[in-house]
Amino acid sequence: MMRTRPLRVALLGCGVVGSEVTRIITTQADDLAARIGAPIELAGIAVRRPNRVREGIPAELLTTDATALVKRGDIDVVVEVIGGIEPVRTLITTAFEHGASVVSANKALLAADGANLHARAAEHGVDLYYEAAVAGAIPLIRPLRESLAGDKVNRVLGIVNGTTNFILDKMDSTGAGYSEALDEATALGYAEADPTADVEGFDAAAKAAILAGIAFHTRVTIDDVHREGLTEVTAADIASAKKMGCTVKLLAICERTPDGRSVTARVHPAMIPLSHPLASVREAYNAVFVEAEAAGRLMFYGPGAGGAPTASAVLGDLVAACRNKLAATTGAGESAYTQLPVSPMGDVVTRYHISLDVADKPGVLAQVATVFAEHDVSIDTVRQQGRNQGSGDEAAVVQGGGEASLVVVTHRAKDADLSATVASLRTLDTVRGVASIMRVEGE
Amino acid sequence: MMRTRPLRVALLGCGVVGSEVTRIITTQADDLAARIGAPIELAGIAVRRPNRVREGIPAELLTTDATALVKRGDIDVVVEVIGGIEPVRTLITTAFEHGASVVSANKALLAADGANLHARAAEHGVDLYYEAAVAGAIPLIRPLRESLAGDKVNRVLGIVNGTTNFILDKMDSTGAGYSEALDEATALGYAEADPTADVEGFDAAAKAAILAGIAFHTRVTIDDVHREGLTEVTAADIASAKKMGCTVKLLAICERTPDGRSVTARVHPAMIPLSHPLASVREAYNAVFVEAEAAGRLMFYGPGAGGAPTASAVLGDLVAACRNKLAATTGAGESAYTQLPVSPMGDVVTRYHISLDVADKPGVLAQVATVFAEHDVSIDTVRQQGRNQGSGDEAAVVQGGGEASLVVVTHRAKDADLSATVASLRTLDTVRGVASIMRVEGE
């Protein structure tokens, strides 16, 4: 029962992802038609520079007037791969108003204003899909929203930024410092000329907001996500992690708070045990752990970025949106019925690895331990070593003149209590400095 | 916009999975209603033994008349967790005839007769979902069918049977033989009293058939799947694998043939490199690798069996089927438009690890190498060692009196050519026996 009228698709943006989307729509036309039940017709492609040479892109489809394209009225689905907030938000809502469903890869927009977009889509009876916005080709949004629709997700823990994982993987495998590893990532095309969005965690925070909202059926925006980048991670931190049988990853973590009445979402570097499946995620790959009440622990792994993988996710959504158009229905929309508040970082409960530079004299450990106890932060292990012993000599406990270093690993404690502990430690004469604080996850 | 009329659900079977499904429907009623848009009402539960004590199961819902239940006419969705071919097939088709969608966890039935069931569901305008039939809670069917609907899947490679993975993991980690590991699996409840379906690969073969059909948009039944169990895997095989930097897993492998004109599906033990993500799948966990043209390599990991994980998959399907009922639509049905034939095992191309017991005298290696060459099977490496050297002494090449062992690892070759090679080797006087043949995958 193949319909004759094709489904008309408008493409906004024709960069790396857009040209790959065009290529697949063109070369896999028969397969897509069979899977949808009707052929797809590419009705127009909005670009900024129409005169740029684009191999394999039909020049007659190019236009600089994106607004006119989404207003045509005969477009079934708009695919948006431009990115950024405006003018994209206006283009998408205009598309809704003219009856088009939208497939977007725009994590920034979804993380900033997803609720509004979902409401506008529902108002006009069209779909809004965005599998490509999180972790590239890895199916995550659909499994969370549909496969786990009958389960209760308690935790999402993942590596959702390929650039930073590449950098940390290099630091771990070569002993390089952050700058050196970033230079290599840039040279190999894994980091952009301005790497801020990746290395400061903005990209991962947007994805965390989207995942938390879907996983917990509530609204989370990027402003709700606690964010720390990896620019302050040192070779010494990586070496400390190794000593603990851990590695360092930039993690996006979305959890229900212990009382179940709120959720938290955060992005920061953390140590995770080498035995944890996320520890073996190398190079620019992404992987996300989902812990659900009935399903248990699931992991989704794959390439988190790149033109072809992102296009794969876009095309999956496009097929779904087209199928819904044919059936005159829509897929699952926003599901934010729980209205759980997002708690601040201080409410997060986790473990900590703290490196202190201390005076090398008797009584320091007792003083430090007292401060932890005063703030209800229970210590799991302490390692003390002379300042010049180097990181390789694990057993050394040297108390000569000058400085020593003290490494404290805590039991689970509230982030606010840990912060208060560190503030108190800084006031001690015997504590010369707090060299690093890193959370320990995945245990 | 909550509808007042609840969606009526009938449950067929109330064992481990069924009682967990009932528990979730009862305890998570509000969440399910919010996600569906209408409440679920459990209308009846068909069981064989109604007088058995079932904690938390409303006794008034129990019936022994499954046929009457699916014929009621007011049932929106039938959940089938009985298993086996008949009477379940008749019950499911009867449910379709009476307007009910069906959610099933029945791999055997789907692998034997999926095309017929899909056709009957389509005929009556209802859904047939079966995420729980493959790899328990791991979302696989929906990602393959929907998330990758715009991509071309070339290969599916997975550990889809928890019992056999537990056995092989034990053999690998403890050096135990097959029987000993099976005993432990039985004692811990990972293997059934009659473990045939698991250890002979029938369970995995059914899953391979389902996965191949969905991945390649064609029809594959369990009879199309080449199947070898793990009962002949020895401690020596595991030790040989370790020498190669590999471990042994029972894999389900679905591939397009190199010319793209057909597909193959097979289940057998195979060596895979320790660096492959599937190698680190421990105990009874499942994991499936999917290689797609645009998406690249994806992996899905999680618990492959058990009441709660299977119930999670069932509930996800139930929410989808209920949502579709509310919207008076159906989800994606069978997509077998490619009609690719399934090639026999002889057409599969892979690598092989062959252990031979040979006469310990000069010229044997040359003779053996000649046989491989005559059958177009190219040798990658050969390792020769004296019979009594033990498996630990890797470098030993001993040619005393009596017997020696010869381990040959081939380059990629056709399975038919390898079989012919082995048949020829058996005719050589100097080859006393073929101790083992194992395929090498995941490279």
mmCIF file of N, CA, C and O in Angstrom, chain B residues 194-273:
data_model
loop_
_atom_site.group_PDB
_atom_site.id
_atom_site.type_symbol
_atom_site.label_atom_id
_atom_site.label_comp_id
_atom_site.label_asym_id
_atom_site.label_seq_id
_atom_site.Cartn_x
_atom_site.Cartn_y
_atom_site.Cartn_z
ATOM 1 N N ASP B 194 16.667 -28.993 33.071
ATOM 2 C CA ASP B 194 17.026 -29.461 31.726
ATOM 3 C C ASP B 194 17.589 -28.266 30.954
ATOM 4 O O ASP B 194 16.842 -27.410 30.477
ATOM 5 N N PRO B 195 18.909 -28.190 30.844
ATOM 6 C CA PRO B 195 19.531 -26.989 30.271
ATOM 7 C C PRO B 195 19.631 -27.025 28.752
ATOM 8 O O PRO B 195 20.265 -26.159 28.152
ATOM 9 N N THR B 196 18.998 -28.023 28.106
ATOM 10 C CA THR B 196 19.193 -28.235 26.670
ATOM 11 C C THR B 196 18.988 -26.973 25.835
ATOM 12 O O THR B 196 19.820 -26.631 24.989
ATOM 13 N N ALA B 197 17.861 -26.276 26.060
ATOM 14 C CA ALA B 197 17.542 -25.115 25.219
ATOM 15 C C ALA B 197 18.653 -24.074 25.261
ATOM 16 O O ALA B 197 18.951 -23.429 24.261
ATOM 17 N N ASP B 198 19.276 -23.941 26.425
ATOM 18 C CA ASP B 198 20.359 -22.967 26.548
ATOM 19 C C ASP B 198 21.681 -23.500 25.994
ATOM 20 O O ASP B 198 22.273 -22.889 25.121
ATOM 21 N N VAL B 199 22.119 -24.643 26.519
ATOM 22 C CA VAL B 199 23.483 -25.094 26.199
ATOM 23 C C VAL B 199 23.616 -25.626 24.771
ATOM 24 O O VAL B 199 24.714 -25.623 24.208
ATOM 25 N N GLU B 200 22.516 -26.047 24.169
ATOM 26 C CA GLU B 200 22.588 -26.477 22.766
ATOM 27 C C GLU B 200 22.320 -25.316 21.806
ATOM 28 O O GLU B 200 22.289 -25.507 20.586
ATOM 29 N N GLY B 201 22.087 -24.128 22.356
ATOM 30 C CA GLY B 201 21.980 -22.944 21.505
ATOM 31 C C GLY B 201 20.613 -22.691 20.894
ATOM 32 O O GLY B 201 20.469 -21.776 20.071
ATOM 33 N N PHE B 202 19.593 -23.476 21.280
ATOM 34 C CA PHE B 202 18.262 -23.253 20.692
ATOM 35 C C PHE B 202 17.714 -21.872 21.058
ATOM 36 O O PHE B 202 17.147 -21.166 20.230
ATOM 37 N N ASP B 203 17.885 -21.504 22.342
ATOM 38 C CA ASP B 203 17.395 -20.214 22.812
ATOM 39 C C ASP B 203 18.073 -19.075 22.042
ATOM 40 O O ASP B 203 17.407 -18.161 21.542
ATOM 41 N N ALA B 204 19.387 -19.147 21.930
ATOM 42 C CA ALA B 204 20.123 -18.095 21.212
ATOM 43 C C ALA B 204 19.756 -18.080 19.732
ATOM 44 O O ALA B 204 19.693 -17.014 19.108
ATOM 45 N N ALA B 205 19.514 -19.256 19.156
ATOM 46 C CA ALA B 205 19.167 -19.327 17.730
ATOM 47 C C ALA B 205 17.826 -18.649 17.459
ATOM 48 O O ALA B 205 17.656 -17.961 16.442
ATOM 49 N N ALA B 206 16.868 -18.824 18.364
ATOM 50 C CA ALA B 206 15.575 -18.153 18.199
ATOM 51 C C ALA B 206 15.769 -16.635 18.210
ATOM 52 O O ALA B 206 15.211 -15.902 17.387
ATOM 53 N N LYS B 207 16.595 -16.158 19.135
ATOM 54 C CA LYS B 207 16.857 -14.720 19.225
ATOM 55 C C LYS B 207 17.596 -14.224 17.989
ATOM 56 O O LYS B 207 17.325 -13.126 17.488
ATOM 57 N N ALA B 208 18.535 -15.036 17.495
ATOM 58 C CA ALA B 208 19.264 -14.646 16.285
ATOM 59 C C ALA B 208 18.309 -14.492 15.112
ATOM 60 O O ALA B 208 18.432 -13.562 14.305
ATOM 61 N N ALA B 209 17.344 -15.405 15.006
ATOM 62 C CA ALA B 209 16.378 -15.330 13.908
ATOM 63 C C ALA B 209 15.576 -14.025 13.995
ATOM 64 O O ALA B 209 15.387 -13.325 12.991
ATOM 65 N N ILE B 210 15.123 -13.693 15.205
ATOM 66 C CA ILE B 210 14.333 -12.470 15.386
ATOM 67 C C ILE B 210 15.176 -11.238 15.060
ATOM 68 O O ILE B 210 14.750 -10.347 14.316
ATOM 69 N N LEU B 211 16.396 -11.198 15.588
ATOM 70 C CA LEU B 211 17.266 -10.042 15.343
ATOM 71 C C LEU B 211 17.610 -9.885 13.870
ATOM 72 O O LEU B 211 17.597 -8.777 13.322
ATOM 73 N N ALA B 212 17.927 -11.000 13.201
ATOM 74 C CA ALA B 212 18.305 -10.937 11.782
ATOM 75 C C ALA B 212 17.142 -10.409 10.950
ATOM 76 O O ALA B 212 17.325 -9.576 10.056
ATOM 77 N N GLY B 213 15.945 -10.881 11.227
ATOM 78 C CA GLY B 213 14.783 -10.437 10.475
ATOM 79 C C GLY B 213 14.575 -8.938 10.579
ATOM 80 O O GLY B 213 14.351 -8.242 9.582
ATOM 81 N N ILE B 214 14.683 -8.430 11.814
ATOM 82 C CA ILE B 214 14.457 -6.994 12.018
ATOM 83 C C ILE B 214 15.621 -6.169 11.472
ATOM 84 O O ILE B 214 15.422 -5.138 10.838
ATOM 85 N N ALA B 215 16.837 -6.639 11.701
ATOM 86 C CA ALA B 215 18.006 -5.865 11.285
ATOM 87 C C ALA B 215 18.089 -5.728 9.768
ATOM 88 O O ALA B 215 18.468 -4.674 9.258
ATOM 89 N N PHE B 216 17.753 -6.807 9.056
ATOM 90 C CA PHE B 216 17.926 -6.798 7.603
ATOM 91 C C PHE B 216 16.611 -6.658 6.840
ATOM 92 O O PHE B 216 16.583 -6.809 5.619
ATOM 93 N N HIS B 217 15.522 -6.429 7.543
ATOM 94 C CA HIS B 217 14.208 -6.237 6.910
ATOM 95 C C HIS B 217 13.859 -7.415 6.010
ATOM 96 O O HIS B 217 13.479 -7.242 4.850
ATOM 97 N N THR B 218 14.053 -8.601 6.537
ATOM 98 C CA THR B 218 13.745 -9.798 5.767
ATOM 99 C C THR B 218 13.199 -10.854 6.721
ATOM 100 O O THR B 218 13.055 -10.597 7.908
ATOM 101 N N ARG B 219 12.863 -12.033 6.197
ATOM 102 C CA ARG B 219 12.309 -13.071 7.061
ATOM 103 C C ARG B 219 13.340 -14.134 7.356
ATOM 104 O O ARG B 219 13.891 -14.739 6.439
ATOM 105 N N VAL B 220 13.564 -14.347 8.630
ATOM 106 C CA VAL B 220 14.502 -15.381 9.068
ATOM 107 C C VAL B 220 13.795 -16.173 10.158
ATOM 108 O O VAL B 220 13.258 -15.590 11.096
ATOM 109 N N THR B 221 13.768 -17.498 10.014
ATOM 110 C CA THR B 221 13.178 -18.320 11.067
ATOM 111 C C THR B 221 14.279 -19.105 11.756
ATOM 112 O O THR B 221 15.419 -19.161 11.275
ATOM 113 N N ILE B 222 13.938 -19.724 12.867
ATOM 114 C CA ILE B 222 14.956 -20.462 13.620
ATOM 115 C C ILE B 222 15.560 -21.580 12.773
ATOM 116 O O ILE B 222 16.730 -21.926 12.943
ATOM 117 N N ASP B 223 14.795 -22.103 11.815
ATOM 118 C CA ASP B 223 15.342 -23.163 10.959
ATOM 119 C C ASP B 223 16.437 -22.654 10.028
ATOM 120 O O ASP B 223 17.217 -23.443 9.487
ATOM 121 N N ASP B 224 16.486 -21.344 9.826
ATOM 122 C CA ASP B 224 17.530 -20.768 8.969
ATOM 123 C C ASP B 224 18.832 -20.549 9.722
ATOM 124 O O ASP B 224 19.846 -20.164 9.126
ATOM 125 N N VAL B 225 18.799 -20.717 11.032
ATOM 126 C CA VAL B 225 19.956 -20.352 11.853
ATOM 127 C C VAL B 225 20.857 -21.570 12.069
ATOM 128 O O VAL B 225 20.403 -22.590 12.592
ATOM 129 N N HIS B 226 22.110 -21.472 11.664
ATOM 130 C CA HIS B 226 23.081 -22.518 11.968
ATOM 131 C C HIS B 226 23.346 -22.502 13.470
ATOM 132 O O HIS B 226 23.575 -21.452 14.054
ATOM 133 N N ARG B 227 23.333 -23.659 14.095
ATOM 134 C CA ARG B 227 23.371 -23.712 15.553
ATOM 135 C C ARG B 227 24.368 -24.741 16.063
ATOM 136 O O ARG B 227 24.319 -25.899 15.682
ATOM 137 N N GLU B 228 25.289 -24.312 16.893
ATOM 138 C CA GLU B 228 26.175 -25.219 17.618
ATOM 139 C C GLU B 228 26.161 -24.781 19.076
ATOM 140 O O GLU B 228 26.323 -23.598 19.363
ATOM 141 N N GLY B 229 25.975 -25.718 19.982
ATOM 142 C CA GLY B 229 25.955 -25.375 21.403
ATOM 143 C C GLY B 229 27.350 -25.334 21.981
ATOM 144 O O GLY B 229 28.346 -25.355 21.236
ATOM 145 N N LEU B 230 27.427 -25.304 23.315
ATOM 146 C CA LEU B 230 28.771 -25.202 23.909
ATOM 147 C C LEU B 230 29.168 -26.447 24.668
ATOM 148 O O LEU B 230 30.177 -26.431 25.374
ATOM 149 N N THR B 231 28.404 -27.531 24.483
ATOM 150 C CA THR B 231 28.707 -28.726 25.275
ATOM 151 C C THR B 231 30.067 -29.335 24.927
ATOM 152 O O THR B 231 30.627 -30.077 25.721
ATOM 153 N N GLU B 232 30.593 -28.997 23.756
ATOM 154 C CA GLU B 232 31.896 -29.569 23.400
ATOM 155 C C GLU B 232 33.066 -28.644 23.668
ATOM 156 O O GLU B 232 34.208 -28.955 23.344
ATOM 157 N N VAL B 233 32.775 -27.481 24.252
ATOM 158 C CA VAL B 233 33.872 -26.570 24.585
ATOM 159 C C VAL B 233 34.602 -27.119 25.813
ATOM 160 O O VAL B 233 33.982 -27.448 26.820
ATOM 161 N N THR B 234 35.912 -27.235 25.708
ATOM 162 C CA THR B 234 36.694 -27.818 26.795
ATOM 163 C C THR B 234 37.551 -26.763 27.484
ATOM 164 O O THR B 234 37.747 -25.663 26.966
ATOM 165 N N ALA B 235 38.051 -27.157 28.655
ATOM 166 C CA ALA B 235 38.983 -26.278 29.357
ATOM 167 C C ALA B 235 40.191 -25.990 28.476
ATOM 168 O O ALA B 235 40.768 -24.893 28.525
ATOM 169 N N ALA B 236 40.568 -26.965 27.640
ATOM 170 C CA ALA B 236 41.706 -26.764 26.737
ATOM 171 C C ALA B 236 41.399 -25.684 25.697
ATOM 172 O O ALA B 236 42.276 -24.896 25.326
ATOM 173 N N ASP B 237 40.155 -25.639 25.247
ATOM 174 C CA ASP B 237 39.774 -24.592 24.287
ATOM 175 C C ASP B 237 39.912 -23.201 24.909
ATOM 176 O O ASP B 237 40.392 -22.257 24.282
ATOM 177 N N ILE B 238 39.456 -23.121 26.155
ATOM 178 C CA ILE B 238 39.530 -21.832 26.847
ATOM 179 C C ILE B 238 41.002 -21.438 27.023
ATOM 180 O O ILE B 238 41.381 -20.276 26.822
ATOM 181 N N ALA B 239 41.829 -22.432 27.377
ATOM 182 C CA ALA B 239 43.253 -22.148 27.552
ATOM 183 C C ALA B 239 43.880 -21.721 26.226
ATOM 184 O O ALA B 239 44.694 -20.793 26.184
ATOM 185 N N SER B 240 43.482 -22.372 25.124
ATOM 186 C CA SER B 240 44.003 -21.990 23.801
ATOM 187 C C SER B 240 43.602 -20.568 23.473
ATOM 188 O O SER B 240 44.382 -19.786 22.911
ATOM 189 N N ALA B 241 42.362 -20.217 23.807
ATOM 190 C CA ALA B 241 41.881 -18.866 23.537
ATOM 191 C C ALA B 241 42.730 -17.851 24.289
ATOM 192 O O ALA B 241 43.146 -16.832 23.729
ATOM 193 N N LYS B 242 43.026 -18.162 25.554
ATOM 194 C CA LYS B 242 43.825 -17.235 26.359
ATOM 195 C C LYS B 242 45.191 -16.994 25.726
ATOM 196 O O LYS B 242 45.701 -15.882 25.731
ATOM 197 N N LYS B 243 45.777 -18.074 25.190
ATOM 198 C CA LYS B 243 47.084 -17.932 24.544
ATOM 199 C C LYS B 243 47.037 -16.952 23.386
ATOM 200 O O LYS B 243 48.033 -16.331 23.039
ATOM 201 N N MET B 244 45.871 -16.881 22.755
ATOM 202 C CA MET B 244 45.715 -15.967 21.619
ATOM 203 C C MET B 244 45.245 -14.589 22.054
ATOM 204 O O MET B 244 44.924 -13.752 21.217
ATOM 205 N N GLY B 245 45.152 -14.362 23.373
ATOM 206 C CA GLY B 245 44.625 -13.075 23.837
ATOM 207 C C GLY B 245 43.127 -12.977 23.619
ATOM 208 O O GLY B 245 42.581 -11.907 23.379
ATOM 209 N N CYS B 246 42.461 -14.143 23.700
ATOM 210 C CA CYS B 246 41.022 -14.202 23.435
ATOM 211 C C CYS B 246 40.285 -14.834 24.601
ATOM 212 O O CYS B 246 40.879 -15.362 25.527
ATOM 213 N N THR B 247 38.970 -14.771 24.553
ATOM 214 C CA THR B 247 38.138 -15.579 25.424
ATOM 215 C C THR B 247 37.078 -16.237 24.546
ATOM 216 O O THR B 247 36.947 -15.892 23.371
ATOM 217 N N VAL B 248 36.370 -17.228 25.115
ATOM 218 C CA VAL B 248 35.354 -17.936 24.327
ATOM 219 C C VAL B 248 33.964 -17.469 24.758
ATOM 220 O O VAL B 248 33.670 -17.403 25.951
ATOM 221 N N LYS B 249 33.145 -17.101 23.802
ATOM 222 C CA LYS B 249 31.765 -16.699 24.064
ATOM 223 C C LYS B 249 30.845 -17.454 23.108
ATOM 224 O O LYS B 249 31.253 -17.779 21.985
ATOM 225 N N LEU B 250 29.627 -17.726 23.563
ATOM 226 C CA LEU B 250 28.616 -18.266 22.645
ATOM 227 C C LEU B 250 27.969 -17.053 21.972
ATOM 228 O O LEU B 250 27.276 -16.275 22.616
ATOM 229 N N LEU B 251 28.225 -16.932 20.672
ATOM 230 C CA LEU B 251 27.773 -15.730 19.968
ATOM 231 C C LEU B 251 26.629 -16.034 19.020
ATOM 232 O O LEU B 251 26.579 -17.085 18.388
ATOM 233 N N ALA B 252 25.716 -15.075 18.931
ATOM 234 C CA ALA B 252 24.710 -15.060 17.868
ATOM 235 C C ALA B 252 25.194 -14.022 16.861
ATOM 236 O O ALA B 252 25.446 -12.877 17.228
ATOM 237 N N ILE B 253 25.358 -14.457 15.609
ATOM 238 C CA ILE B 253 25.935 -13.566 14.597
ATOM 239 C C ILE B 253 25.020 -13.520 13.379
ATOM 240 O O ILE B 253 24.727 -14.557 12.774
ATOM 241 N N CYS B 254 24.558 -12.337 13.036
ATOM 242 C CA CYS B 254 23.714 -12.150 11.851
ATOM 243 C C CYS B 254 24.442 -11.164 10.949
ATOM 244 O O CYS B 254 24.779 -10.070 11.380
ATOM 245 N N GLU B 255 24.673 -11.568 9.721
ATOM 246 C CA GLU B 255 25.470 -10.731 8.814
ATOM 247 C C GLU B 255 24.876 -10.714 7.421
ATOM 248 O O GLU B 255 24.233 -11.671 6.999
ATOM 249 N N ARG B 256 25.180 -9.643 6.694
ATOM 250 C CA ARG B 256 24.988 -9.682 5.257
ATOM 251 C C ARG B 256 26.184 -10.436 4.670
ATOM 252 O O ARG B 256 27.306 -10.295 5.149
ATOM 253 N N THR B 257 25.962 -11.222 3.637
ATOM 254 C CA THR B 257 27.102 -11.868 2.960
ATOM 255 C C THR B 257 27.876 -10.790 2.201
ATOM 256 O O THR B 257 27.331 -9.722 1.896
ATOM 257 N N PRO B 258 29.163 -11.057 1.883
ATOM 258 C CA PRO B 258 29.988 -10.015 1.269
ATOM 259 C C PRO B 258 29.367 -9.397 0.009
ATOM 260 O O PRO B 258 29.519 -8.188 -0.234
ATOM 261 N N ASP B 259 28.648 -10.168 -0.789
ATOM 262 C CA ASP B 259 28.049 -9.597 -2.000
ATOM 263 C C ASP B 259 26.741 -8.841 -1.703
ATOM 264 O O ASP B 259 26.153 -8.241 -2.619
ATOM 265 N N GLY B 260 26.277 -8.886 -0.466
ATOM 266 C CA GLY B 260 25.090 -8.128 -0.081
ATOM 267 C C GLY B 260 23.781 -8.730 -0.560
ATOM 268 O O GLY B 260 22.723 -8.163 -0.337
ATOM 269 N N ARG B 261 23.856 -9.883 -1.236
ATOM 270 C CA ARG B 261 22.626 -10.429 -1.825
ATOM 271 C C ARG B 261 21.902 -11.401 -0.912
ATOM 272 O O ARG B 261 20.842 -11.911 -1.256
ATOM 273 N N SER B 262 22.504 -11.732 0.209
ATOM 274 C CA SER B 262 21.826 -12.621 1.146
ATOM 275 C C SER B 262 22.341 -12.336 2.546
ATOM 276 O O SER B 262 23.224 -11.500 2.734
ATOM 277 N N VAL B 263 21.772 -13.014 3.507
ATOM 278 C CA VAL B 263 22.200 -12.845 4.891
ATOM 279 C C VAL B 263 22.501 -14.214 5.482
ATOM 280 O O VAL B 263 22.104 -15.246 4.926
ATOM 281 N N THR B 264 23.220 -14.208 6.601
ATOM 282 C CA THR B 264 23.453 -15.459 7.324
ATOM 283 C C THR B 264 23.142 -15.213 8.797
ATOM 284 O O THR B 264 23.230 -14.089 9.274
ATOM 285 N N ALA B 265 22.761 -16.285 9.464
ATOM 286 C CA ALA B 265 22.489 -16.197 10.897
ATOM 287 C C ALA B 265 22.998 -17.476 11.531
ATOM 288 O O ALA B 265 22.747 -18.573 11.028
ATOM 289 N N ARG B 266 23.728 -17.335 12.625
ATOM 290 C CA ARG B 266 24.373 -18.506 13.221
ATOM 291 C C ARG B 266 24.607 -18.287 14.702
ATOM 292 O O ARG B 266 24.725 -17.148 15.164
ATOM 293 N N VAL B 267 24.665 -19.401 15.414
ATOM 294 C CA VAL B 267 24.972 -19.390 16.843
ATOM 295 C C VAL B 267 26.017 -20.454 17.075
ATOM 296 O O VAL B 267 25.825 -21.613 16.692
ATOM 297 N N HIS B 268 27.134 -20.064 17.644
ATOM 298 C CA HIS B 268 28.180 -21.053 17.959
ATOM 299 C C HIS B 268 29.180 -20.445 18.930
ATOM 300 O O HIS B 268 29.266 -19.214 19.041
ATOM 301 N N PRO B 269 29.959 -21.285 19.607
ATOM 302 C CA PRO B 269 31.019 -20.735 20.445
ATOM 303 C C PRO B 269 32.087 -20.146 19.536
ATOM 304 O O PRO B 269 32.320 -20.659 18.437
ATOM 305 N N ALA B 270 32.712 -19.073 19.966
ATOM 306 C CA ALA B 270 33.763 -18.467 19.161
ATOM 307 C C ALA B 270 34.756 -17.773 20.080
ATOM 308 O O ALA B 270 34.421 -17.366 21.188
ATOM 309 N N MET B 271 36.002 -17.684 19.585
ATOM 310 C CA MET B 271 36.987 -16.894 20.308
ATOM 311 C C MET B 271 36.830 -15.435 19.887
ATOM 312 O O MET B 271 36.671 -15.146 18.715
ATOM 313 N N ILE B 272 36.873 -14.532 20.872
ATOM 314 C CA ILE B 272 36.928 -13.104 20.536
ATOM 315 C C ILE B 272 38.050 -12.477 21.353
ATOM 316 O O ILE B 272 38.324 -12.902 22.480
ATOM 317 N N PRO B 273 38.702 -11.468 20.777
ATOM 318 C CA PRO B 273 39.833 -10.828 21.465
ATOM 319 C C PRO B 273 39.386 -10.187 22.774
ATOM 320 O O PRO B 273 38.277 -9.661 22.870
#
